[in-house]
Amino acid sequence: QTVLDEFRRLELIVDSSLTLGGAATINPAPTQIAATISEVAELLRPSFSHRNIELETHIDPLPLVAIDADRIKQVLLNLINNAADELSAGGRISISAFAGNDAHLHISIADSGPGLPNAEPVSSKPLGLGLGLRISREIVERHGGELRHNRSRELGGAEFTVRLPLTNETNH
C-alpha cells in the first residue's frame, strides 16, 4: 500500500511540474494532519539514518484540517529532502507542528545545515531546477496559506514554515 501511495504521489509531482503556473487541482478533505506529518517522517527516517541525519518531530495535538493530503505530503517531502540535501556530513532536521492563535496551522522544517545565503532561496544543486520549492509554494498558496523561510536562525541552518488556515476555505 505504501508503494502505491508513493506512486500516486509521484504522479502528482509530475502533474504539478507540468502545470506549474497553471491550474493544478486541489482536492481538500478533512485530514488528520498530525498523521500525515508522521507518515512522511516515517517514510524518510530509514534512508536519513543511513546518511547520519537525525529526523525529529514535535507535533502538538491538531484539529482536522481541510487539505489535499497528497499535495501537502509533496510539500513536506520537498522541504524535508531539500533540508537533507544540505546535510552532506549528517546533522539534524526538526519538524514541528502546532495550531497557532492566528487561526492557522504552522508546520516548521528546520535543519542544522549552513543556512540560506540568499534573500530568496534557490536551488544550489548541480542539476537542481529549483522547481520543488516553487511547486511547494504554489500548492501552499492554493490552500490559502503561505510558505515562509527564515535564514537567520540562532543555531544556524535554515527553517521553512508552512502556514495553512484552520478553516475549510481553500483556493482551488
C-alpha positions as a LaTeX table, in Angstrom:
\begin{tabular}{lrrr}
\hline
Residue & $x$ (\AA) & $y$ (\AA) & $z$ (\AA) \\
\hline
Gln1 & 0.00 & 0.00 & 0.00 \\
Thr2 & 2.87 & 2.37 & 0.82 \\
Val3 & 4.41 & 1.81 & $-2.62$ \\
Leu4 & 1.07 & 2.52 & $-4.31$ \\
Asp5 & 0.63 & 5.69 & $-2.25$ \\
Glu6 & 4.12 & 6.85 & $-3.23$ \\
Phe7 & 3.46 & 6.06 & $-6.88$ \\
Arg8 & 0.32 & 8.21 & $-6.73$ \\
Arg9 & 2.33 & 10.99 & $-5.07$ \\
Leu10 & 4.96 & 10.78 & $-7.82$ \\
Glu11 & 2.21 & 11.16 & $-10.40$ \\
Leu12 & 1.14 & 14.34 & $-8.60$ \\
Ile13 & 4.71 & 15.64 & $-8.71$ \\
Val14 & 4.88 & 15.13 & $-12.46$ \\
Asp15 & 1.45 & 16.69 & $-12.87$ \\
Ser16 & 2.50 & 19.68 & $-10.75$ \\
Ser17 & 5.71 & 20.08 & $-12.74$ \\
Leu18 & 3.76 & 20.12 & $-15.97$ \\
Thr19 & 1.17 & 22.57 & $-14.66$ \\
Leu20 & 3.48 & 24.94 & $-12.77$ \\
Gly21 & 1.86 & 28.32 & $-13.15$ \\
Gly22 & $-1.25$ & 26.59 & $-14.43$ \\
Ala23 & $-4.24$ & 25.15 & $-12.65$ \\
Ala24 & $-3.12$ & 22.22 & $-10.51$ \\
Thr25 & $-6.24$ & 20.87 & $-8.84$ \\
Ile26 & $-6.53$ & 20.95 & $-5.06$ \\
Asn27 & $-8.99$ & 18.45 & $-3.59$ \\
Pro28 & $-9.35$ & 19.27 & 0.11 \\
Ala29 & $-10.80$ & 16.78 & 2.57 \\
Pro30 & $-10.83$ & 16.67 & 6.38 \\
Thr31 & $-7.42$ & 15.30 & 7.31 \\
Gln32 & $-5.56$ & 14.34 & 10.47 \\
Ile33 & $-2.52$ & 16.42 & 9.57 \\
Ala34 & $-0.51$ & 15.04 & 12.50 \\
Ala35 & $-0.83$ & 11.56 & 10.98 \\
Thr36 & 0.19 & 12.93 & 7.56 \\
Ile37 & 3.33 & 14.55 & 9.01 \\
Ser38 & 4.21 & 11.38 & 10.94 \\
Glu39 & 3.74 & 9.26 & 7.82 \\
Val40 & 6.16 & 11.42 & 5.84 \\
Ala41 & 8.71 & 11.34 & 8.68 \\
Glu42 & 8.49 & 7.54 & 8.98 \\
Leu43 & 8.91 & 7.18 & 5.22 \\
Leu44 & 12.13 & 9.21 & 5.25 \\
Arg45 & 13.64 & 8.18 & 8.58 \\
Pro46 & 15.33 & 4.91 & 7.41 \\
Ser47 & 17.17 & 6.48 & 4.47 \\
Phe48 & 18.16 & 9.50 & 6.55 \\
Ser49 & 19.55 & 7.22 & 9.25 \\
His50 & 22.00 & 5.78 & 6.71 \\
Arg51 & 23.11 & 9.34 & 5.92 \\
Asn52 & 23.64 & 10.21 & 9.61 \\
Ile53 & 20.69 & 12.59 & 9.58 \\
Glu54 & 18.52 & 12.62 & 12.68 \\
Leu55 & 14.87 & 13.35 & 11.90 \\
Glu56 & 12.88 & 14.50 & 14.92 \\
Thr57 & 9.23 & 15.50 & 15.18 \\
His58 & 7.42 & 17.72 & 17.67 \\
Ile59 & 3.72 & 17.63 & 16.85 \\
Asp60 & 1.11 & 19.18 & 19.12 \\
Pro61 & $-2.42$ & 17.74 & 19.13 \\
Leu62 & $-4.01$ & 19.16 & 16.00 \\
Pro63 & $-7.58$ & 19.51 & 14.73 \\
Leu64 & $-8.82$ & 18.10 & 11.45 \\
Val65 & $-7.75$ & 20.37 & 8.60 \\
Ala66 & $-9.30$ & 20.61 & 5.12 \\
Ile67 & $-6.31$ & 19.93 & 2.87 \\
Asp68 & $-5.34$ & 17.89 & $-0.14$ \\
Ala69 & $-3.22$ & 15.42 & 1.83 \\
Asp70 & $-1.28$ & 14.17 & $-1.20$ \\
Arg71 & $-0.31$ & 17.71 & $-2.21$ \\
Ile72 & 0.72 & 18.65 & 1.34 \\
Lys73 & 2.77 & 15.43 & 1.56 \\
Gln74 & 4.50 & 16.58 & $-1.61$ \\
Val75 & 5.29 & 19.94 & 0.03 \\
Leu76 & 6.66 & 18.25 & 3.15 \\
Leu77 & 8.76 & 15.81 & 1.14 \\
Asn78 & 10.18 & 18.65 & $-0.96$ \\
Leu79 & 11.10 & 20.75 & 2.08 \\
Ile80 & 12.49 & 17.87 & 4.14 \\
Asn81 & 14.52 & 16.46 & 1.24 \\
Asn82 & 15.88 & 19.94 & 0.47 \\
Ala83 & 16.99 & 20.21 & 4.10 \\
Ala84 & 18.61 & 16.77 & 3.94 \\
Asp85 & 20.50 & 17.75 & 0.78 \\
Glu86 & 22.22 & 20.50 & 2.81 \\
Leu87 & 23.44 & 17.96 & 5.39 \\
Ser88 & 26.08 & 16.10 & 3.39 \\
Ala89 & 28.06 & 15.33 & 6.56 \\
Gly90 & 24.97 & 14.45 & 8.58 \\
Gly91 & 23.02 & 16.59 & 11.01 \\
Arg92 & 19.52 & 17.16 & 12.30 \\
Ile93 & 16.15 & 18.01 & 10.77 \\
Ser94 & 13.36 & 19.01 & 13.10 \\
Ile95 & 9.69 & 19.00 & 12.08 \\
Ser96 & 7.27 & 20.78 & 14.38 \\
Ala97 & 3.57 & 21.47 & 14.03 \\
Phe98 & 1.08 & 23.42 & 16.11 \\
Ala99 & $-2.21$ & 25.28 & 15.80 \\
Gly100 & $-1.42$ & 28.95 & 16.30 \\
Asn101 & $-3.50$ & 31.64 & 17.96 \\
Asp102 & $-3.79$ & 33.19 & 14.49 \\
Ala103 & $-6.28$ & 30.50 & 13.28 \\
His104 & $-3.52$ & 28.87 & 11.24 \\
Leu105 & $-1.68$ & 25.59 & 11.33 \\
His106 & 2.11 & 26.04 & 11.42 \\
Ile107 & 4.41 & 23.29 & 10.17 \\
Ser108 & 8.11 & 24.08 & 10.52 \\
Ile109 & 11.01 & 22.21 & 8.92 \\
Ala110 & 14.36 & 23.32 & 10.36 \\
Asp111 & 17.81 & 21.90 & 9.70 \\
Ser112 & 21.28 & 22.19 & 11.21 \\
Gly113 & 22.91 & 22.93 & 7.85 \\
Pro114 & 24.71 & 26.04 & 6.61 \\
Gly115 & 21.57 & 28.19 & 6.26 \\
Leu116 & 20.36 & 30.25 & 3.35 \\
Pro117 & 22.80 & 32.79 & 1.90 \\
Asn118 & 20.24 & 34.49 & $-0.36$ \\
Ala119 & 17.16 & 36.54 & 0.45 \\
Glu120 & 15.10 & 34.23 & $-1.77$ \\
Pro121 & 16.02 & 30.53 & $-1.64$ \\
Val122 & 17.05 & 28.99 & $-4.94$ \\
Ser123 & 18.43 & 25.60 & $-5.83$ \\
Ser124 & 22.17 & 25.18 & $-5.35$ \\
Lys125 & 22.11 & 21.58 & $-6.54$ \\
Pro126 & 24.19 & 20.94 & $-9.67$ \\
Leu127 & 21.19 & 19.53 & $-11.54$ \\
Gly128 & 18.51 & 21.29 & $-9.48$ \\
Leu129 & 15.97 & 23.36 & $-11.30$ \\
Gly130 & 14.52 & 24.98 & $-8.20$ \\
Leu131 & 11.09 & 23.62 & $-9.11$ \\
Gly132 & 10.44 & 21.80 & $-5.83$ \\
Leu133 & 10.30 & 25.00 & $-3.80$ \\
Arg134 & 8.26 & 26.83 & $-6.44$ \\
Ile135 & 5.80 & 23.96 & $-6.69$ \\
Ser136 & 5.57 & 23.77 & $-2.89$ \\
Arg137 & 4.85 & 27.49 & $-2.63$ \\
Glu138 & 2.15 & 27.21 & $-5.28$ \\
Ile139 & 0.49 & 24.26 & $-3.53$ \\
Val140 & 0.51 & 26.03 & $-0.16$ \\
Glu141 & $-0.90$ & 29.23 & $-1.70$ \\
Arg142 & $-3.67$ & 27.26 & $-3.42$ \\
His143 & $-4.60$ & 26.03 & 0.06 \\
Gly144 & $-4.97$ & 29.66 & 1.13 \\
Gly145 & $-1.69$ & 29.55 & 3.05 \\
Glu146 & 1.85 & 30.76 & 2.72 \\
Leu147 & 5.35 & 29.31 & 2.72 \\
Arg148 & 7.90 & 31.33 & 4.70 \\
His149 & 11.61 & 30.93 & 5.21 \\
Asn150 & 13.88 & 32.15 & 7.97 \\
Arg151 & 17.57 & 32.31 & 7.11 \\
Ser152 & 18.75 & 33.87 & 10.36 \\
Arg153 & 18.15 & 31.14 & 12.92 \\
Glu154 & 20.08 & 31.43 & 16.18 \\
Leu155 & 21.66 & 27.98 & 15.84 \\
Gly156 & 22.37 & 28.21 & 12.12 \\
Gly157 & 20.64 & 26.20 & 9.44 \\
Ala158 & 17.51 & 27.05 & 7.54 \\
Glu159 & 13.87 & 26.95 & 8.53 \\
Phe160 & 10.78 & 26.85 & 6.34 \\
Thr161 & 7.30 & 27.25 & 7.75 \\
Val162 & 4.10 & 26.17 & 6.03 \\
Arg163 & 1.20 & 28.25 & 7.33 \\
Leu164 & $-2.27$ & 26.91 & 6.48 \\
Pro165 & $-5.67$ & 28.24 & 7.54 \\
Leu166 & $-7.57$ & 26.09 & 10.02 \\
Thr167 & $-10.81$ & 26.94 & 8.22 \\
Asn168 & $-12.29$ & 24.95 & 5.34 \\
Glu169 & $-11.63$ & 27.64 & 2.73 \\
Thr170 & $-9.10$ & 26.87 & 0.02 \\
Asn171 & $-8.14$ & 28.49 & $-3.27$ \\
His172 & $-8.67$ & 25.93 & $-6.00$ \\
\hline
\end{tabular}
